[in-house]
Each structure stands twice: as C-alpha cells, then as structure tokens.
Short mmCIF file of C-alpha atoms and ligand atoms in Angstrom, two decimals:
data_model
loop_
_atom_site.label_atom_id
_atom_site.label_comp_id
_atom_site.label_asym_id
_atom_site.label_seq_id
_atom_site.Cartn_x
_atom_site.Cartn_y
_atom_site.Cartn_z
CA MET A 1 -25.16 56.06 104.16
CA ALA A 2 -27.30 56.59 107.35
CA ALA A 3 -27.70 60.28 108.23
CA THR A 4 -29.69 62.81 110.34
CA THR A 5 -31.28 65.72 108.56
CA LEU A 6 -28.32 67.91 107.44
CA PRO A 7 -27.95 71.41 105.97
CA ALA A 8 -26.45 71.72 102.41
CA GLU A 9 -23.81 74.14 103.58
CA MET A 10 -21.65 74.99 106.56
CA THR A 11 -19.47 77.69 108.03
CA VAL A 12 -15.69 77.05 107.90
CA ILE A 13 -12.50 79.05 108.58
CA GLU A 14 -10.60 79.41 105.37
CA PHE A 15 -7.80 81.43 103.90
CA ALA A 16 -7.39 82.62 100.19
CA ALA A 17 -3.59 83.00 100.43
CA PRO A 18 -0.83 82.23 102.96
CA GLY A 19 -0.04 84.95 105.47
CA GLY A 20 -0.45 86.18 109.06
CA PRO A 21 -3.26 85.17 111.38
CA ASP A 22 -5.71 87.74 109.75
CA VAL A 23 -5.89 85.74 106.52
CA LEU A 24 -8.16 83.35 108.47
CA ARG A 25 -11.77 84.27 107.60
CA PRO A 26 -15.20 82.57 107.94
CA GLY A 27 -16.58 81.24 104.66
CA ARG A 28 -19.28 79.01 103.35
CA ARG A 29 -18.68 75.49 101.86
CA PRO A 30 -20.86 72.55 100.95
CA LEU A 31 -21.10 69.85 103.59
CA PRO A 32 -18.43 67.11 103.07
CA VAL A 33 -19.82 63.65 102.36
CA PRO A 34 -18.37 60.69 104.13
CA GLY A 35 -17.01 57.78 102.19
CA ASP A 36 -17.94 54.12 102.88
CA ASP A 37 -15.43 53.85 105.73
CA GLU A 38 -15.94 57.34 107.17
CA VAL A 39 -18.27 59.26 109.44
CA LEU A 40 -19.46 62.85 109.37
CA ILE A 41 -19.09 64.72 112.73
CA ARG A 42 -21.00 67.82 113.78
CA VAL A 43 -18.06 69.58 115.24
CA HIS A 44 -18.25 70.85 118.80
CA GLY A 45 -14.59 71.79 119.24
CA ALA A 46 -11.46 71.68 117.16
CA GLY A 47 -7.88 71.68 118.52
CA VAL A 48 -5.41 74.29 117.32
CA ASN A 49 -1.95 72.94 116.68
CA ARG A 50 1.43 74.37 115.68
CA PRO A 51 1.24 72.60 112.29
CA ASP A 52 -1.92 74.66 111.60
CA VAL A 53 0.24 77.77 111.90
CA LEU A 54 2.82 76.31 109.43
CA GLN A 55 -0.03 75.37 106.98
CA ARG A 56 -1.37 78.95 107.18
CA LEU A 57 2.01 80.32 106.41
CA GLY A 58 2.13 78.11 103.30
CA LYS A 59 4.94 75.91 104.84
CA TYR A 60 3.00 72.69 105.39
CA PRO A 61 0.66 71.91 102.52
CA PRO A 62 -2.13 69.32 103.06
CA PRO A 63 -1.34 65.83 101.82
CA PRO A 64 -3.07 64.72 98.59
CA GLY A 65 -6.77 64.20 99.13
CA ALA A 66 -6.91 66.10 102.40
CA PRO A 67 -9.17 69.19 102.72
CA ASP A 68 -7.50 72.59 102.35
CA ILE A 69 -9.41 73.70 105.57
CA LEU A 70 -7.10 73.75 108.64
CA GLY A 71 -7.71 71.47 111.70
CA LEU A 72 -6.18 68.12 112.54
CA GLU A 73 -8.47 67.10 115.41
CA VAL A 74 -12.09 67.49 116.40
CA ALA A 75 -14.69 66.30 118.88
CA GLY A 76 -18.43 66.19 118.29
CA VAL A 77 -21.47 64.10 117.42
CA VAL A 78 -21.71 61.55 114.60
CA VAL A 79 -24.43 62.73 112.25
CA ALA A 80 -23.79 60.41 109.25
CA VAL A 81 -22.06 57.04 108.79
CA GLY A 82 -20.69 55.38 105.66
CA ARG A 83 -22.05 52.07 104.45
CA SER A 84 -19.18 49.96 105.82
CA VAL A 85 -19.08 51.58 109.27
CA ASP A 86 -20.33 49.42 112.05
CA ARG A 87 -18.45 50.75 115.04
CA TRP A 88 -20.25 54.16 115.30
CA ARG A 89 -23.93 55.04 115.34
CA LEU A 90 -25.77 58.33 114.76
CA GLY A 91 -25.60 60.40 118.00
CA ASP A 92 -22.32 58.99 119.34
CA ASP A 93 -19.98 61.50 120.93
CA VAL A 94 -16.49 60.99 119.38
CA CYS A 95 -13.12 62.66 119.07
CA ALA A 96 -11.06 62.13 115.98
CA LEU A 97 -7.74 62.57 114.30
CA VAL A 98 -8.20 64.09 110.80
CA ALA A 99 -5.78 65.02 108.01
CA GLY A 100 -7.56 68.47 107.74
CA GLY A 101 -11.02 70.02 107.84
CA GLY A 102 -11.43 70.53 111.55
CA TYR A 103 -12.00 74.28 111.54
CA ALA A 104 -15.57 73.76 110.30
CA GLU A 105 -19.12 73.01 111.53
CA TYR A 106 -18.97 69.51 110.05
CA CYS A 107 -15.98 67.32 109.42
CA VAL A 108 -15.34 63.90 107.77
CA ALA A 109 -13.16 61.39 109.65
CA PRO A 110 -12.12 57.79 108.96
CA ALA A 111 -14.14 55.59 111.31
CA VAL A 112 -10.86 53.96 112.60
CA GLN A 113 -9.47 57.28 113.55
CA CYS A 114 -12.37 58.14 115.88
CA LEU A 115 -12.41 57.28 119.61
CA PRO A 116 -15.10 57.64 122.19
CA VAL A 117 -15.00 60.78 124.32
CA PRO A 118 -13.24 59.48 127.42
CA ARG A 119 -15.51 59.19 130.43
CA GLY A 120 -15.37 62.31 132.60
CA TRP A 121 -14.29 64.80 130.00
CA THR A 122 -16.37 67.28 127.83
CA LEU A 123 -16.45 67.50 124.12
CA LEU A 124 -14.30 70.64 124.29
CA GLU A 125 -11.65 68.94 126.37
CA ALA A 126 -11.81 65.83 124.08
CA ALA A 127 -11.15 68.12 121.08
CA SER A 128 -7.69 68.81 122.48
CA ILE A 129 -6.77 65.15 122.77
CA PRO A 130 -6.21 63.34 119.43
CA GLU A 131 -3.27 65.16 117.77
CA SER A 132 -0.94 65.19 120.68
CA HIS A 133 -2.04 61.75 122.02
CA PHE A 134 -1.61 60.03 118.75
CA THR A 135 1.81 61.81 118.19
CA VAL A 136 3.13 61.16 121.62
CA TRP A 137 2.02 57.56 121.85
CA THR A 138 3.56 56.56 118.48
CA ASN A 139 6.79 58.43 119.02
CA VAL A 140 7.56 57.95 122.70
CA PHE A 141 6.34 54.36 123.17
CA GLU A 142 6.24 52.76 119.65
CA ARG A 143 9.43 54.34 118.26
CA GLY A 144 11.24 55.36 121.60
CA GLY A 145 10.28 52.17 123.38
CA LEU A 146 9.78 53.85 126.74
CA ARG A 147 9.49 51.34 129.58
CA PRO A 148 8.36 51.59 133.23
CA GLY A 149 11.34 52.60 135.33
CA ALA A 150 13.12 54.26 132.38
CA THR A 151 13.85 58.03 132.15
CA LEU A 152 12.35 60.42 129.53
CA LEU A 153 13.52 63.96 128.58
CA VAL A 154 10.74 66.12 126.96
CA HIS A 155 11.69 69.30 125.20
CA GLY A 156 9.05 71.95 124.84
CA GLY A 157 7.47 70.61 127.97
CA SER A 158 4.77 73.29 128.14
CA SER A 159 3.54 72.74 124.59
CA GLY A 160 0.49 70.70 123.66
CA ILE A 161 2.78 67.82 122.78
CA GLY A 162 4.94 68.35 125.88
CA THR A 163 2.17 68.52 128.40
CA THR A 164 1.00 65.22 126.95
CA ALA A 165 4.35 63.57 126.91
CA ILE A 166 5.13 64.45 130.51
CA GLN A 167 1.81 62.99 131.66
CA PHE A 168 2.10 59.80 129.55
CA GLY A 169 5.67 59.28 130.80
CA ARG A 170 4.69 59.67 134.43
CA ALA A 171 1.59 57.52 134.06
CA SER A 172 3.62 54.68 132.41
CA GLY A 173 5.89 54.51 135.43
CA ALA A 174 8.86 56.44 133.89
CA THR A 175 10.77 59.32 135.40
CA VAL A 176 10.38 62.49 133.39
CA LEU A 177 12.62 65.54 132.90
CA ALA A 178 11.31 68.48 130.84
CA THR A 179 12.60 71.77 129.35
CA ALA A 180 10.65 74.96 129.10
CA GLY A 181 11.30 78.62 128.53
CA SER A 182 10.12 80.35 131.76
CA ALA A 183 9.78 79.79 135.48
CA GLU A 184 5.97 79.65 135.05
CA LYS A 185 6.18 77.02 132.30
CA CYS A 186 8.67 74.98 134.35
CA ALA A 187 6.28 75.03 137.33
CA ALA A 188 3.43 73.75 135.12
CA CYS A 189 5.74 70.88 133.90
CA GLU A 190 6.46 69.82 137.47
CA ARG A 191 2.72 70.02 138.42
CA LEU A 192 2.02 67.65 135.45
CA GLY A 193 4.55 65.12 136.66
CA ALA A 194 8.09 66.09 135.68
CA SER A 195 10.46 65.34 138.49
CA ARG A 196 12.64 68.24 137.35
CA ALA A 197 11.94 70.95 134.88
CA ILE A 198 14.81 72.81 133.30
CA ASN A 199 14.51 76.52 132.20
CA TYR A 200 16.62 76.16 129.07
CA ARG A 201 17.12 79.98 129.00
CA ARG A 202 18.95 79.84 132.28
CA GLU A 203 20.35 76.34 132.64
CA ASP A 204 22.38 73.95 130.48
CA PHE A 205 19.93 71.06 130.00
CA VAL A 206 22.81 68.61 129.31
CA GLN A 207 24.43 69.36 132.61
CA VAL A 208 21.12 69.23 134.56
CA VAL A 209 20.27 65.79 132.97
CA LYS A 210 23.65 64.46 133.93
CA ASP A 211 23.29 65.69 137.47
CA ALA A 212 19.70 64.36 137.75
CA THR A 213 20.62 60.95 136.45
CA GLY A 214 23.92 60.48 138.36
CA GLY A 215 25.76 60.69 135.02
CA ARG A 216 23.85 57.83 133.43
CA GLY A 217 21.72 59.95 131.05
CA VAL A 218 18.11 59.39 129.93
CA ASP A 219 16.69 56.45 127.94
CA VAL A 220 14.46 58.54 125.53
CA VAL A 221 14.62 62.14 124.39
CA LEU A 222 11.49 63.63 122.67
CA ASP A 223 12.67 66.58 120.65
CA MET A 224 10.91 69.28 118.57
CA VAL A 225 13.75 71.75 118.43
CA GLY A 226 16.51 70.09 116.29
CA GLY A 227 19.53 72.20 115.17
CA ASP A 228 22.23 72.43 117.88
CA TYR A 229 19.88 70.45 120.25
CA VAL A 230 20.79 67.25 118.35
CA PRO A 231 24.38 66.80 119.51
CA ARG A 232 23.39 68.00 122.92
CA ASN A 233 20.48 65.48 122.97
CA ILE A 234 22.97 62.75 122.04
CA GLU A 235 25.12 63.78 125.02
CA CYS A 236 22.05 63.35 127.30
CA LEU A 237 21.39 59.80 126.19
CA ALA A 238 22.24 56.66 128.26
CA VAL A 239 23.71 53.57 126.65
CA GLU A 240 21.15 52.18 124.10
CA GLY A 241 19.16 55.46 124.41
CA ARG A 242 16.76 56.68 121.70
CA LEU A 243 16.46 60.17 120.27
CA VAL A 244 12.96 60.70 118.79
CA GLN A 245 12.66 63.81 116.46
CA ILE A 246 9.16 65.07 115.84
CA ALA A 247 9.97 68.66 114.61
CA PHE A 248 12.75 71.15 114.11
CA LEU A 249 11.69 74.51 115.52
CA LYS A 250 15.32 75.67 115.17
CA SER A 251 16.73 73.69 112.14
CA PRO A 252 16.42 70.36 110.41
CA LYS A 253 20.26 70.30 110.07
CA ALA A 254 22.82 69.31 112.67
CA GLU A 255 26.36 68.14 113.03
CA VAL A 256 26.53 64.83 114.83
CA ASP A 257 29.51 62.90 116.25
CA LEU A 258 28.62 59.37 115.05
CA SER A 259 31.26 57.81 117.23
CA GLN A 260 29.00 58.65 120.15
CA VAL A 261 26.09 56.83 118.41
CA MET A 262 28.25 53.79 117.82
CA ARG A 263 30.02 53.70 121.16
CA ARG A 264 26.73 53.90 123.19
CA ARG A 265 24.64 51.95 120.60
CA LEU A 266 22.13 54.88 120.31
CA ILE A 267 19.10 55.04 117.93
CA ILE A 268 18.12 58.31 116.21
CA THR A 269 14.57 58.07 114.84
CA GLY A 270 11.49 60.27 114.42
CA SER A 271 8.21 60.42 112.52
CA THR A 272 5.53 62.68 111.27
CA LEU A 273 1.88 61.69 111.75
CA ARG A 274 -0.10 63.46 109.11
CA PRO A 275 1.09 61.44 105.96
CA ARG A 276 0.79 58.12 107.62
CA SER A 277 -1.94 55.77 106.29
CA VAL A 278 -5.48 55.41 107.69
CA THR A 279 -4.67 51.87 108.65
CA GLU A 280 -1.53 52.95 110.58
CA LYS A 281 -3.46 55.73 112.32
CA GLY A 282 -6.25 53.27 113.12
CA ALA A 283 -3.69 50.99 114.75
CA ILE A 284 -2.42 53.84 116.98
CA ALA A 285 -6.03 54.67 117.86
CA GLN A 286 -6.53 51.09 119.09
CA SER A 287 -3.35 51.31 121.18
CA LEU A 288 -4.56 54.57 122.68
CA ARG A 289 -7.94 53.01 123.58
CA GLN A 290 -6.25 50.09 125.23
CA HIS A 291 -3.43 51.93 127.11
CA VAL A 292 -4.20 55.62 127.44
CA TRP A 293 -8.08 55.83 127.66
CA PRO A 294 -7.81 54.08 131.14
CA TRP A 295 -5.33 56.79 132.20
CA LEU A 296 -7.72 59.57 130.92
CA GLU A 297 -10.76 57.92 132.66
CA GLN A 298 -8.83 57.50 135.93
CA LYS A 299 -7.51 61.13 135.56
CA ALA A 300 -3.88 60.01 135.58
CA VAL A 301 -3.74 62.00 132.40
CA VAL A 302 -5.70 65.22 131.95
CA PRO A 303 -6.24 67.37 128.88
CA VAL A 304 -4.57 70.68 129.49
CA VAL A 305 -6.68 73.36 127.82
CA PHE A 306 -5.15 76.83 128.05
CA GLN A 307 -7.90 78.78 126.27
CA VAL A 308 -11.01 78.24 124.28
CA PHE A 309 -11.98 80.67 121.41
CA PRO A 310 -15.18 80.94 119.34
CA MET A 311 -14.38 79.49 115.97
CA ARG A 312 -14.81 82.89 114.33
CA ASP A 313 -11.82 84.10 116.39
CA ALA A 314 -9.41 81.48 114.95
CA ALA A 315 -7.08 84.35 113.93
CA GLU A 316 -6.80 85.27 117.61
CA ALA A 317 -6.11 81.73 118.62
CA HIS A 318 -3.29 81.60 116.08
CA ARG A 319 -1.88 84.90 117.44
CA VAL A 320 -1.80 83.41 120.89
CA MET A 321 -0.05 80.18 119.66
CA GLU A 322 2.56 82.31 117.82
CA SER A 323 3.18 84.42 120.97
CA GLY A 324 4.08 81.18 122.80
CA VAL A 325 2.49 82.27 126.04
CA HIS A 326 0.18 79.21 126.21
CA ILE A 327 0.72 76.19 128.40
CA GLY A 328 -1.09 73.12 126.85
CA LYS A 329 -3.70 73.39 124.20
CA LEU A 330 -5.84 75.96 122.41
CA VAL A 331 -9.38 74.89 121.32
CA LEU A 332 -11.95 76.46 118.91
CA GLN A 333 -15.60 76.16 119.91
CA VAL A 334 -18.11 75.94 117.08
CA ALA A 335 -20.90 78.37 117.73
CA SER A 336 -23.77 76.22 116.19
CA ALA A 337 -23.00 73.09 118.24
CA THR A 338 -25.49 72.19 120.87
CA PRO A 339 -24.05 72.14 124.41
N1 NAP B 1 5.92 64.82 114.07
C1 NAP B 1 4.65 64.92 114.30
O1 NAP B 1 3.88 63.98 113.89
C2 NAP B 1 4.07 66.12 114.97
C3 NAP B 1 2.69 66.09 115.33
C4 NAP B 1 2.21 67.28 116.01
C5 NAP B 1 3.08 68.28 116.24
N2 NAP B 1 4.34 68.23 115.94
C6 NAP B 1 5.36 69.38 116.24
O2 NAP B 1 5.52 69.31 117.66
C7 NAP B 1 5.79 70.74 118.05
C8 NAP B 1 4.89 71.05 119.24
O3 NAP B 1 3.50 71.21 118.68
P1 NAP B 1 2.40 71.82 119.52
O4 NAP B 1 1.17 71.92 118.78
O5 NAP B 1 2.39 71.23 120.87
O6 NAP B 1 2.97 73.33 119.61
P2 NAP B 1 3.11 74.44 120.74
O7 NAP B 1 2.14 74.21 121.84
O8 NAP B 1 3.09 75.75 120.11
O9 NAP B 1 4.62 74.24 121.30
C9 NAP B 1 5.83 74.73 120.77
C10 NAP B 1 6.77 74.65 121.91
O10 NAP B 1 8.12 74.83 121.46
C11 NAP B 1 8.87 75.49 122.39
N3 NAP B 1 9.95 76.23 121.67
C12 NAP B 1 9.81 77.08 120.60
N4 NAP B 1 11.02 77.49 120.11
C13 NAP B 1 11.90 76.77 120.86
C14 NAP B 1 13.32 76.80 120.90
N5 NAP B 1 14.03 77.54 120.03
N6 NAP B 1 13.97 76.08 121.83
C15 NAP B 1 13.25 75.34 122.70
N7 NAP B 1 11.93 75.30 122.80
C16 NAP B 1 11.18 76.07 121.79
C17 NAP B 1 7.90 76.56 123.05
O11 NAP B 1 8.21 76.58 124.42
P3 NAP B 1 9.06 77.74 125.17
O12 NAP B 1 8.13 78.90 125.31
O13 NAP B 1 9.36 76.99 126.42
O14 NAP B 1 10.18 77.92 124.27
C18 NAP B 1 6.58 75.68 122.96
O15 NAP B 1 6.25 75.03 124.12
C19 NAP B 1 5.65 71.58 116.84
O16 NAP B 1 6.89 71.93 116.32
C20 NAP B 1 4.78 70.79 115.92
O17 NAP B 1 5.12 71.05 114.51
C21 NAP B 1 4.99 67.18 115.28
#
C-alpha cells in the first residue's frame, strides 16, 4: 500500500443507539485501512441523504461488511492506495460512492466507485454528487430506458434525487414534469428544467400529466412515494411506459389494477443502490463518467447544494432534512480538511 503520513485516529460522527438527530455525536476511531482494490480518502465533504436519517432511526441497517458510521458519499483527496489500484494516485481529488463511513475525516472507497471531481466544481459541491447521480442514472436510464424525445415524471422534484433527475432528463433531451409540495419548490423544479411543476398539495398530478401530454401520458415515472401513488402513477403512463420505484415514503404496499399493466404493456421496476455489488457500482460509475461528467463539465447539470454544515453539526443537518425545507442537497464539511 502507498500512503502519505497519516494519523492513527480520526474524528467521526457516530451514534450509540437509534434515535432523534441528537444521538449523532463526535467520536474517535482508528483510521480505516484500504484493501487491495480500495483507496483511503481524506474527506473534505460528505453528502447527507434521506437513507442516513433512516439508518439513524434504526430502520436501514448497514449491509454486511459496511462501516456502522453514516455517510454514503464523500469528496476529498486520495491519501493511500491499495496494492492493486492503478487508476488513482496519492493527491488526486475524487468523489466516491461508499456503502457507509462518510461522516468521518477519512473514508475507504472501492477504487472503481471513485470518480474525478468534475472540472469547474469544488470538492464540497462534488460531495453532493455520487449518491443521487448513481441512483438516478441506474434507475431512470438503465431501468427506465429514458430516451431523447420521451417524457419523464419525477416525484419529489425538489429532493436531492429529484433535482438530479430533472436535470438529467432535460440534459438527455427528454421533457420533464415534476411534483413538489410548495410553490417555492415548484419554481425551483422549473428553474432546473421541468417544463411543468405540479404542486401535489393543490393539484391532481394525474390530471395535470394527462393535460400536459395531450392525454398520451409519460414514458417513465420516477417515484419515491409509493402507497396510493402507485395506481395513480400507472394511470399517468403511456403505452409501454415504465414505473421505476426507488423508495416508499408513504407505503411499500399498493393495490394495482393489473389489467392496466397488461393492456398498455407497462413495466413496473425499481432498485436500491446500496446492496449492489462493487462491480455493478463500478459499471454505473463508468457510465456516469461517459455520459454525465460531460453534462457537469458543460454545466448542463449543476450540483444543487442547499446548505453546508460543519461535520460536528451533523445533528442540525439531519433536523433540516427531516423538516423537509431543503431544495437539493445538504453537505457536511470536515473541519480538518485543507481548503
Ligand atoms: N433506491 C435507491 O437506490 C435510493 C437511493 C437514494 C435515495 N433513495 C430514496 O429517495 C428518496 C429521496 O432521497 P433524498 O436523499 O433526495 O431525500 P430528500 O431530499 O429528503 O427528499 C425527500 C422528498 O420527498 C418528498 N416527500 C416526502 N413525503 C412525501 C409525500 N408523502 N408525498 C410526496 N412527496 C413527499 C419531499 O418533498 P415535498 O416537500 O415536496 O413533499 C422531499 O423532496 C428517499 O426516500 C430515499 O430513501 C433511494
């Protein structure tokens, strides 16, 4: 293993038992050691995601082998590389998707899950990229098969995932409709490229989708709500449309009229990123580098960072996420990182 001089210990954010945001406390842990195919990153920023909140509540345990420390994405500087790693060198700026361990001064990442910081963006902005970009790419394009000229409906349009999906859809040449829960959030969705944002508290999204598409419906729905949204999403789909489920903020259970699925030859699919293999995540990383990094570097897609918090204030970041006021992403900045 090649490495710069490193401390034996680091500061992390940890929690002893599940609970409210205040269970998140700074602690000290030994530095993690990268395996042969891994790198060690001195973390500059770590993205905060909804699944972190679920894990803190004890509802989303880390997969076997993943650290118990929260944090699914980081950006920083490579300070050690495993024996088999030839694509990264000491001193490289990278952002990375990780299965845990991001809320820490140092974090191990599989080399194939690292990407260069896209030209024109800071390390803190890059820290907000991996989780939503990997998720949206694999679900909207690989599973949902979105094509230029098609129409995409994004629920939770102002979320970290939603702000990414709207921009990817638009950059790929699709027409995007989005739902959000306030006029301010709807305006943000339209600024990011939605041709029509739907305030789901005031309007029936099924009716608006039908009106906006001349009765045809949309080709792909990206949904994180579930429950009674499922039959309504099916109503929104065009012939041969695809419903892609990535979460169920309301409920994992729904009643579905299968005759609709058969008559219009619909596909209902979905996926969850975290338990997928390193090889699969590495393949998504390669697709992102090929298709999405040019969008980021041309600023056709921009990271939407709502607020940056010092890492010691992780509890406050979780309170903001649970309040639902944010538009886009929340990021933790690690105090010891050099600018
Ligand atoms: N499958 C995967 O691989 C994967 C990966 C990452 C994240 N996710 C999931 O994707 C979702 C978004 O993640 P995130 O980190 O982007 O979270 P986030 O920024 O906190 O977004 C959650 C969004 O859901 C909306 N929402 C909440 N309750 C709703 C309801 N009952 N009806 C309609 N909209 C509702 C909120 O918007 P309003 O204020 O407009 O209601 C908010 O924009 C989470 O559920 C997360 O678990 C899945």
